[in-house]
Coordinates of C-alpha atoms in Angstrom, one line a residue:
M1 CA -14.0 -4.1 -10.8
P2 CA -11.6 -3.3 -13.2
K3 CA -8.2 -5.2 -13.2
I4 CA -4.9 -2.9 -13.3
L5 CA -1.9 -5.5 -14.5
I6 CA 2.2 -4.1 -13.3
V7 CA 4.7 -5.8 -15.8
G8 CA 7.8 -5.4 -13.3
G9 CA 8.6 -4.4 -9.3
G10 CA 11.5 -2.1 -9.9
Y11 CA 11.2 1.7 -9.3
A12 CA 8.4 2.3 -11.5
G13 CA 6.5 -0.3 -11.2
F14 CA 6.9 -0.2 -7.1
Y15 CA 6.1 3.5 -6.9
T16 CA 3.0 2.6 -9.6
A17 CA 1.2 0.3 -6.9
W18 CA 2.6 2.0 -3.8
K19 CA 0.5 5.3 -5.5
L20 CA -2.2 3.4 -6.3
E21 CA -2.5 2.1 -3.1
K22 CA -2.5 5.7 -1.9
H23 CA -5.2 7.1 -4.8
L24 CA -7.8 4.4 -5.3
R25 CA -11.3 4.0 -3.7
K26 CA -12.1 0.9 -1.7
G27 CA -13.1 -1.5 -4.4
E28 CA -12.3 1.2 -7.1
A29 CA -9.6 -1.7 -8.9
E30 CA -8.1 -4.7 -8.0
V31 CA -3.9 -4.4 -8.7
T32 CA -1.9 -7.3 -9.2
M33 CA 2.0 -6.6 -9.5
V34 CA 4.1 -9.5 -10.9
D35 CA 8.3 -9.4 -10.8
P36 CA 10.3 -12.5 -10.5
L37 CA 12.0 -10.9 -7.3
P38 CA 10.3 -9.8 -4.3
Y39 CA 11.8 -7.2 -4.0
M40 CA 12.8 -4.0 -5.5
T41 CA 16.3 -2.7 -5.5
Y42 CA 17.5 0.9 -5.0
Q43 CA 20.3 0.7 -7.6
P44 CA 22.0 3.8 -6.8
F45 CA 23.5 2.7 -3.7
L46 CA 24.7 -0.4 -5.2
P47 CA 28.6 0.6 -6.0
E48 CA 28.3 1.1 -1.8
V49 CA 27.3 -2.4 -1.5
A50 CA 30.1 -3.6 -3.0
A51 CA 32.4 -0.9 -0.8
G52 CA 31.0 -2.5 2.1
E53 CA 29.3 0.8 3.1
I54 CA 26.0 -0.2 3.4
E55 CA 24.5 -3.7 4.1
A56 CA 23.4 -5.6 1.2
R57 CA 19.6 -6.3 2.4
H58 CA 19.3 -2.4 3.7
V59 CA 18.8 -1.4 0.0
I60 CA 15.9 -3.4 -1.3
V61 CA 12.4 -2.4 -0.7
G62 CA 10.6 -6.0 -0.1
H63 CA 6.9 -5.8 -2.2
R64 CA 4.7 -7.6 0.4
R65 CA 5.8 -5.7 3.5
H66 CA 5.5 -2.1 1.8
L67 CA 2.7 -3.3 -0.4
K68 CA -0.3 -4.5 2.1
K69 CA -3.5 -4.0 -0.6
T70 CA -1.2 -5.1 -4.0
R71 CA -1.8 -8.7 -4.8
I72 CA 1.7 -9.6 -5.9
V73 CA 2.8 -12.7 -7.5
T74 CA 6.3 -13.4 -7.8
A75 CA 6.7 -14.9 -11.2
K76 CA 7.7 -13.6 -14.8
V77 CA 5.5 -12.4 -17.4
T78 CA 6.6 -14.3 -20.3
G79 CA 4.1 -12.6 -23.1
I80 CA 1.5 -9.8 -23.5
D81 CA -1.7 -10.3 -25.8
H82 CA -3.1 -6.7 -25.5
A83 CA -5.1 -7.2 -28.3
N84 CA -7.1 -10.4 -26.0
K85 CA -6.0 -8.2 -22.7
T86 CA -4.2 -11.5 -21.6
A87 CA -0.6 -12.0 -20.2
T88 CA 1.1 -15.0 -19.7
I89 CA 3.0 -15.2 -15.8
T90 CA 5.7 -18.0 -16.2
P91 CA 6.3 -19.0 -12.2
A92 CA 10.3 -20.6 -11.1
V93 CA 8.0 -23.6 -10.1
G94 CA 4.5 -25.1 -11.1
D95 CA 2.4 -24.3 -14.8
A96 CA 2.2 -21.2 -16.5
W97 CA -1.3 -19.3 -16.9
E98 CA -3.7 -16.5 -18.4
E99 CA -3.9 -13.6 -16.5
T100 CA -6.6 -11.2 -17.8
Y101 CA -6.8 -7.6 -17.1
D102 CA -8.5 -4.1 -17.7
Q103 CA -5.7 -1.8 -17.5
I104 CA -1.5 -2.7 -18.1
V105 CA 1.4 -1.1 -16.7
V106 CA 4.4 -2.0 -18.8
T107 CA 7.5 -1.1 -16.0
A108 CA 9.5 -4.3 -16.5
G109 CA 13.1 -2.0 -16.5
A110 CA 16.0 -2.7 -18.6
V111 CA 19.1 -5.2 -18.3
S112 CA 22.8 -5.0 -18.7
R113 CA 23.2 -4.5 -22.5
T114 CA 26.6 -6.1 -23.9
F115 CA 28.5 -6.7 -27.2
P116 CA 29.4 -10.0 -28.6
I117 CA 33.2 -9.7 -27.6
P118 CA 35.0 -13.1 -26.5
G119 CA 35.5 -13.6 -23.3
I120 CA 32.9 -11.1 -21.8
A121 CA 29.4 -13.4 -21.4
D122 CA 31.6 -15.6 -19.5
N123 CA 34.5 -13.7 -16.8
A124 CA 32.4 -9.9 -16.6
I125 CA 29.7 -9.0 -14.2
G126 CA 27.2 -6.2 -14.5
L127 CA 25.8 -3.8 -11.9
K128 CA 22.0 -3.9 -12.1
T129 CA 21.5 -6.1 -9.1
I130 CA 22.1 -6.7 -5.9
E131 CA 23.3 -9.7 -6.0
E132 CA 25.9 -8.7 -8.8
A133 CA 27.2 -6.0 -5.8
V134 CA 27.5 -8.6 -3.2
A135 CA 29.7 -10.6 -6.0
I136 CA 31.8 -8.2 -6.5
R137 CA 32.4 -7.1 -2.8
D138 CA 33.3 -10.8 -2.0
R139 CA 35.5 -11.1 -5.0
V140 CA 37.3 -8.1 -4.2
L141 CA 38.1 -9.0 -0.2
T142 CA 39.0 -12.7 -1.4
N143 CA 41.7 -11.9 -3.6
F144 CA 42.8 -9.4 -1.3
E145 CA 43.2 -13.2 0.7
R146 CA 44.7 -15.3 -1.6
A147 CA 47.4 -12.6 -2.7
S148 CA 48.8 -12.3 0.4
N149 CA 49.8 -15.6 0.4
L150 CA 51.6 -15.2 -2.7
P151 CA 54.9 -13.9 -3.7
A152 CA 55.6 -10.5 -5.8
G153 CA 54.7 -11.9 -9.6
P154 CA 51.6 -11.8 -12.3
E155 CA 49.3 -14.3 -10.3
R156 CA 49.5 -12.1 -7.7
D157 CA 49.1 -8.7 -9.9
R158 CA 45.9 -10.5 -11.7
L159 CA 44.1 -11.4 -8.3
L160 CA 44.7 -7.3 -7.3
T161 CA 43.5 -5.9 -10.7
V162 CA 40.1 -4.6 -11.4
V163 CA 39.2 -3.9 -15.1
V164 CA 35.5 -1.3 -15.1
V165 CA 34.2 -1.0 -18.5
G166 CA 32.1 1.6 -18.7
G167 CA 32.4 5.1 -18.1
G168 CA 29.1 7.0 -17.6
F169 CA 27.9 7.6 -14.1
A170 CA 27.3 4.0 -13.2
G171 CA 31.0 3.0 -14.2
I172 CA 32.8 6.1 -12.6
E173 CA 30.7 5.5 -9.0
I174 CA 31.5 1.7 -8.5
F175 CA 35.1 2.3 -10.2
A176 CA 35.8 5.1 -7.4
E177 CA 34.1 3.0 -4.5
L178 CA 36.5 -0.2 -5.7
R179 CA 39.4 1.9 -5.8
A180 CA 38.6 3.5 -1.8
L181 CA 37.7 -0.5 -1.1
A182 CA 41.2 -1.5 -1.5
S183 CA 43.1 1.6 -0.6
S184 CA 41.0 0.7 3.2
L185 CA 42.2 -2.6 2.5
I186 CA 45.9 -2.4 3.1
K187 CA 46.9 -1.3 6.2
D188 CA 45.0 -5.2 7.5
Y189 CA 47.6 -7.2 4.9
P190 CA 51.3 -6.4 6.0
T191 CA 52.5 -8.2 2.6
L192 CA 50.6 -6.0 0.1
S193 CA 51.2 -2.6 -0.5
F194 CA 49.1 0.3 -2.1
E195 CA 51.6 -0.2 -5.3
D196 CA 50.7 -3.8 -6.1
T197 CA 47.0 -3.2 -6.7
H198 CA 45.9 -1.9 -9.9
F199 CA 43.0 -0.6 -11.1
H200 CA 42.0 0.2 -15.3
L201 CA 38.9 2.1 -16.5
I202 CA 38.2 1.5 -19.8
E203 CA 35.8 4.3 -22.1
A204 CA 35.3 4.0 -25.3
M205 CA 34.7 7.4 -25.9
G206 CA 37.3 11.0 -25.2
R207 CA 35.5 11.9 -21.9
I208 CA 33.7 10.1 -19.1
M209 CA 30.0 11.2 -17.4
P210 CA 28.6 12.8 -20.2
E211 CA 25.9 13.9 -17.5
V212 CA 27.8 16.1 -16.7
S213 CA 30.3 19.3 -18.2
L214 CA 33.7 18.6 -19.6
K215 CA 35.6 20.8 -17.1
T216 CA 34.0 18.9 -13.9
S217 CA 34.2 14.9 -15.8
E218 CA 38.3 16.5 -15.8
W219 CA 38.4 16.9 -12.6
V220 CA 36.7 13.9 -11.8
L221 CA 40.0 11.9 -13.9
K222 CA 42.0 14.1 -12.1
S223 CA 40.8 12.7 -8.6
L224 CA 40.9 9.7 -9.9
A225 CA 44.6 9.6 -11.1
K226 CA 45.6 10.7 -7.5
R227 CA 44.7 7.5 -6.1
G228 CA 46.4 5.7 -9.1
A229 CA 43.3 4.5 -11.2
N230 CA 43.8 4.5 -14.5
V231 CA 41.3 5.6 -16.6
H232 CA 42.1 4.8 -20.6
L233 CA 39.6 6.7 -23.0
D234 CA 38.6 7.0 -26.4
T235 CA 39.6 3.1 -26.0
Q236 CA 37.9 0.1 -26.7
L237 CA 37.4 -3.5 -25.2
T238 CA 38.2 -6.2 -27.8
G239 CA 38.8 -9.6 -25.7
A240 CA 38.5 -11.1 -22.4
V241 CA 39.3 -14.6 -22.5
D242 CA 40.6 -16.4 -19.4
G243 CA 40.8 -13.1 -17.7
N244 CA 42.7 -11.5 -20.2
V245 CA 41.5 -8.4 -20.9
E246 CA 42.6 -7.2 -24.5
L247 CA 42.3 -3.3 -25.7
S248 CA 42.2 -2.1 -28.6
T249 CA 45.3 -0.2 -28.3
G250 CA 47.0 -3.8 -27.9
E251 CA 47.7 -3.3 -24.6
I252 CA 46.6 -6.7 -22.3
I253 CA 45.6 -6.5 -18.7
P254 CA 45.3 -10.0 -16.8
T255 CA 42.8 -9.7 -14.6
D256 CA 40.3 -11.8 -12.2
I257 CA 37.3 -9.0 -11.8
I258 CA 35.9 -7.2 -14.8
V259 CA 32.7 -4.9 -14.0
W260 CA 30.6 -4.2 -17.1
T261 CA 28.5 -1.3 -17.1
A262 CA 28.8 0.0 -20.3
G263 CA 25.0 0.5 -21.2
V264 CA 21.7 -1.4 -20.8
M265 CA 18.8 -2.0 -22.4
A266 CA 15.0 -2.7 -22.1
N267 CA 14.2 -5.7 -20.6
P268 CA 13.6 -8.2 -24.0
T269 CA 11.6 -10.7 -22.1
V270 CA 8.7 -8.5 -21.7
V271 CA 9.8 -6.7 -25.1
R272 CA 9.8 -9.6 -27.2
G273 CA 6.9 -11.0 -26.1
S274 CA 4.6 -8.7 -26.2
D275 CA 2.1 -7.1 -29.2
L276 CA 2.3 -3.5 -27.6
L277 CA 4.2 -0.6 -29.6
V278 CA 8.3 -1.0 -30.1
E279 CA 10.1 1.9 -31.0
E280 CA 13.6 2.0 -32.8
R281 CA 15.9 1.1 -30.0
G282 CA 13.7 -1.8 -28.8
R283 CA 11.8 0.1 -26.2
I284 CA 7.9 0.4 -25.5
A285 CA 6.6 3.5 -28.0
T286 CA 5.3 5.5 -24.8
R287 CA 3.4 8.7 -25.3
A288 CA 4.0 12.1 -22.7
D289 CA 1.2 11.4 -20.5
L290 CA 2.3 7.6 -20.2
R291 CA 0.0 5.4 -22.2
V292 CA 1.1 3.5 -24.6
G293 CA 1.6 4.7 -28.4
T294 CA 2.4 7.5 -30.6
A295 CA 1.3 11.2 -30.6
D296 CA -1.4 10.1 -33.0
E297 CA -2.2 6.7 -31.5
I298 CA -3.5 5.8 -27.9
V299 CA -3.2 2.0 -26.7
E300 CA -6.3 2.2 -25.1
G301 CA -5.6 0.6 -21.6
A302 CA -2.3 -0.2 -21.6
W303 CA 0.9 2.1 -20.0
A304 CA 4.4 1.9 -19.9
A305 CA 7.0 4.0 -17.3
G306 CA 10.9 3.5 -16.1
D307 CA 13.5 2.4 -18.6
I308 CA 12.1 0.2 -20.8
S309 CA 9.6 3.1 -22.2
A310 CA 10.6 5.5 -24.5
V311 CA 8.6 9.0 -23.1
P312 CA 8.9 12.1 -25.0
D313 CA 11.3 14.5 -22.8
L314 CA 9.0 17.2 -23.3
T315 CA 11.4 20.0 -22.3
G316 CA 14.2 19.4 -24.6
A317 CA 16.6 18.4 -22.6
G318 CA 16.8 14.4 -23.3
P319 CA 19.1 13.1 -25.6
G320 CA 16.9 12.4 -29.1
G321 CA 14.2 13.8 -27.3
Y322 CA 13.4 10.6 -24.8
C323 CA 14.0 10.9 -20.8
V324 CA 17.2 8.6 -20.4
P325 CA 17.2 5.8 -18.6
N326 CA 17.7 6.9 -14.4
A327 CA 15.8 6.8 -11.4
Q328 CA 15.2 10.2 -11.6
H329 CA 12.9 9.5 -14.1
A330 CA 11.1 6.7 -13.5
V331 CA 10.1 7.6 -9.9
R332 CA 8.2 10.9 -11.0
Q333 CA 7.1 8.8 -13.9
A334 CA 6.0 6.1 -11.9
K335 CA 3.9 8.4 -9.5
L336 CA 2.3 10.5 -12.1
L337 CA 1.2 7.2 -14.2
A338 CA -0.6 6.7 -10.8
K339 CA -2.5 9.7 -10.7
N340 CA -3.2 9.2 -14.6
L341 CA -3.7 5.9 -14.8
V342 CA -7.0 6.9 -11.9
A343 CA -8.1 10.1 -13.6
V344 CA -8.4 7.9 -16.4
L345 CA -10.4 5.0 -14.6
R346 CA -13.0 8.3 -13.5
G347 CA -13.2 9.6 -16.9
E348 CA -11.1 12.5 -16.5
L349 CA -7.6 13.5 -18.5
P350 CA -4.3 12.4 -18.0
R351 CA -1.8 14.9 -17.5
E352 CA 1.9 14.9 -19.7
Y353 CA 5.1 14.3 -17.8
I354 CA 7.3 17.4 -17.6
H355 CA 10.0 17.0 -15.7
K356 CA 13.5 19.2 -16.2
N357 CA 16.3 17.4 -14.6
L358 CA 17.7 17.8 -11.2
G359 CA 21.1 17.8 -11.8
A360 CA 23.2 14.6 -11.4
V361 CA 25.2 13.4 -8.3
A362 CA 27.9 11.1 -7.4
G363 CA 29.8 9.4 -5.1
L364 CA 33.8 8.6 -5.8
G365 CA 34.4 7.0 -2.1
L366 CA 34.4 8.0 1.2
Y367 CA 34.5 11.8 1.7
N368 CA 34.5 12.2 -1.8
G369 CA 32.0 13.5 -4.9
V370 CA 30.7 15.4 -7.5
F371 CA 27.6 17.3 -8.3
Q372 CA 26.4 19.3 -11.2
S373 CA 23.0 20.9 -11.8
G374 CA 22.9 23.3 -14.4
N375 CA 26.3 25.5 -14.4
I376 CA 26.6 24.8 -10.7
A377 CA 29.0 22.3 -10.0
L378 CA 30.0 20.9 -6.4
K379 CA 33.4 18.8 -5.8
G380 CA 34.9 17.0 -2.9
F381 CA 33.4 16.4 0.3
I382 CA 30.2 18.8 0.4
A383 CA 29.5 17.3 -2.8
W384 CA 29.7 13.7 -1.1
V385 CA 27.7 14.6 1.6
A386 CA 24.7 16.1 -1.1
H387 CA 25.0 12.4 -2.2
R388 CA 24.1 11.1 0.8
G389 CA 21.3 13.0 1.7
Y390 CA 19.9 13.1 -1.7
H391 CA 20.0 9.0 -2.1
G392 CA 19.0 8.9 2.1
L393 CA 15.9 10.8 1.1
A394 CA 14.8 8.8 -2.3
M395 CA 14.9 5.8 -0.3
P396 CA 11.8 4.5 0.0
S397 CA 9.6 4.6 3.1
W398 CA 11.7 5.6 6.2
E399 CA 11.9 1.9 7.8
R400 CA 14.8 2.0 4.7
K401 CA 15.8 5.1 5.0
W402 CA 16.7 4.5 8.6
R403 CA 18.6 1.2 7.9
V404 CA 20.6 3.1 5.9
I405 CA 21.6 5.9 7.8
G406 CA 22.2 3.5 10.3
D407 CA 24.7 1.6 8.1
W408 CA 26.6 5.3 7.6
W409 CA 26.2 5.6 11.3
H410 CA 27.8 2.6 12.4
N411 CA 30.6 2.5 9.5
F412 CA 31.8 6.4 11.0
W413 CA 32.8 4.9 14.2
L414 CA 33.7 1.5 13.3
G415 CA 34.8 1.6 9.8
R416 CA 33.6 -1.0 7.1
D417 CA 32.9 -4.8 7.8
N418 CA 35.4 -6.3 5.7
V419 CA 34.8 -10.0 5.7
S420 CA 34.2 -11.8 2.2
L421 CA 31.4 -14.3 2.4
Q422 CA 32.0 -15.6 -1.0
T423 CA 31.4 -19.0 0.3
V424 CA 27.7 -18.1 0.8
Q425 CA 27.5 -18.6 -3.3
H426 CA 28.0 -22.4 -1.9
P427 CA 26.7 -23.0 1.5
R428 CA 26.7 -26.5 1.2
Y429 CA 30.8 -27.1 0.5
V430 CA 31.5 -27.8 4.6
F431 CA 28.6 -30.3 4.8
E432 CA 29.1 -32.0 1.4
E433 CA 33.0 -32.3 2.3
F434 CA 32.5 -34.4 5.4
A435 CA 28.7 -36.4 4.9
A436 CA 29.0 -40.1 5.1
R437 CA 28.1 -41.5 1.9
P438 CA 26.7 -45.3 1.1
R439 CA 29.7 -47.2 0.3
P440 CA 29.4 -48.6 -3.2
A441 CA 27.8 -51.7 -3.8
A442 CA 29.8 -54.8 -4.8
S443 CA 30.7 -55.1 -7.8
A444 CA 29.4 -58.8 -9.4
E445 CA 32.3 -59.4 -11.1
T446 CA 34.2 -60.3 -7.8
P447 CA 34.3 -63.3 -6.6
P448 CA 32.6 -64.4 -3.4
K449 CA 34.8 -65.3 -0.1
P450 CA 35.6 -68.3 0.6
D451 CA 33.5 -70.2 3.5
A452 CA 35.2 -70.2 6.8
G453 CA 34.9 -74.2 7.4
A454 CA 35.6 -75.2 3.6
K455 CA 38.7 -77.4 2.8
P456 CA 41.4 -75.1 0.3
A457 CA 41.7 -76.1 -3.0
E458 CA 45.2 -77.7 -3.9
K459 CA 47.5 -76.1 -5.2
A460 CA 47.8 -76.4 -8.9
P461 CA 51.6 -78.3 -9.8
T462 CA 54.2 -76.4 -12.2
G463 CA 56.2 -77.4 -14.5
G464 CA 59.6 -78.7 -13.8

């Protein structure tokens, strides 16, 4: 029985396994999926998780719950030796082992791409995982609690200042959602006012959201400005030591929250640990039929899709001639990859991936959004409805859809649940504080206590 190994369980990996379960006949192939996490994260919902509009667990899709025919391995793939068709599997606990395969599907996704700017590695946080979204939400809520006990001054301003780096879709969405969250919190803190909160977005280019038209991006800027948000265009971040954000303009912004959304890069652990073809930007070189290789060369038995792959955009719309790294392409590539892989196993020819971008949609906080498809642009409430409608339908499985829709329904009537659970990151703090500990052993230099029946020694006479 042919062995299919899927490296990565994100969008592309999960959907590839999901569709292979549908298309493969019983006994036709054995499918194994390896990922260090036991779930797929629906990343377009991370800004809403950070803003407290969706419960964190509801935007992840458990591998074992939804993949019944696939062997799930919770571990990392730290090496791919395609010449010998083996992969090194490294679990969190236990020894690594070599896994053999006949067909490999590389869908390990992307990670935040940062630059060696002083302080970023120590003080910033990304927005690629559910854990990061939850941490951002809890930090904002905790900072409001702390600031409410402080008099007006630099420390209170620092706690109530949020800086987002990157003006793409992810950056604008998290920026707008956090601005909306902060505005909703003001009513619960009598000692704080709207003017006490400060939001700054740093963008190195001269515009935001390159996925939409210039006119639409300018509307978004005006909408953010009306809500008290500051956008710094043509500005670079030069330092973030001790939370002091230094800009290329010379301005210094003290803050306790720095969210980094300035780009992604292909998963370096998988790319550098494999012998598969890699193009100049560090992605797996992939053909239009989703097999690894070039237009003139096919690497037999190897496939790739999603953010880790460089798939030619045959519509001609992709920058540099390749599909942009987003969920829209990852999901559709995975669905076709599953069909193509099954076709190759049956001696048939694979089809090429051709998908015209349906447009871009973004949420800008409750009841506000933006949508662009070609020359059609929607703004405000109707775009916000389109945003939730599209992503609500795109969420994998009806079980997950109903959970997300339930969150939206409950929040509509009951409002956000604005309670920080930051201490969850240190769950033993109360136990440790009050836990009884054994007394330290008596030091060998401590003289023994005198026997109760012993005669006390005479006091030595002093001179006189």
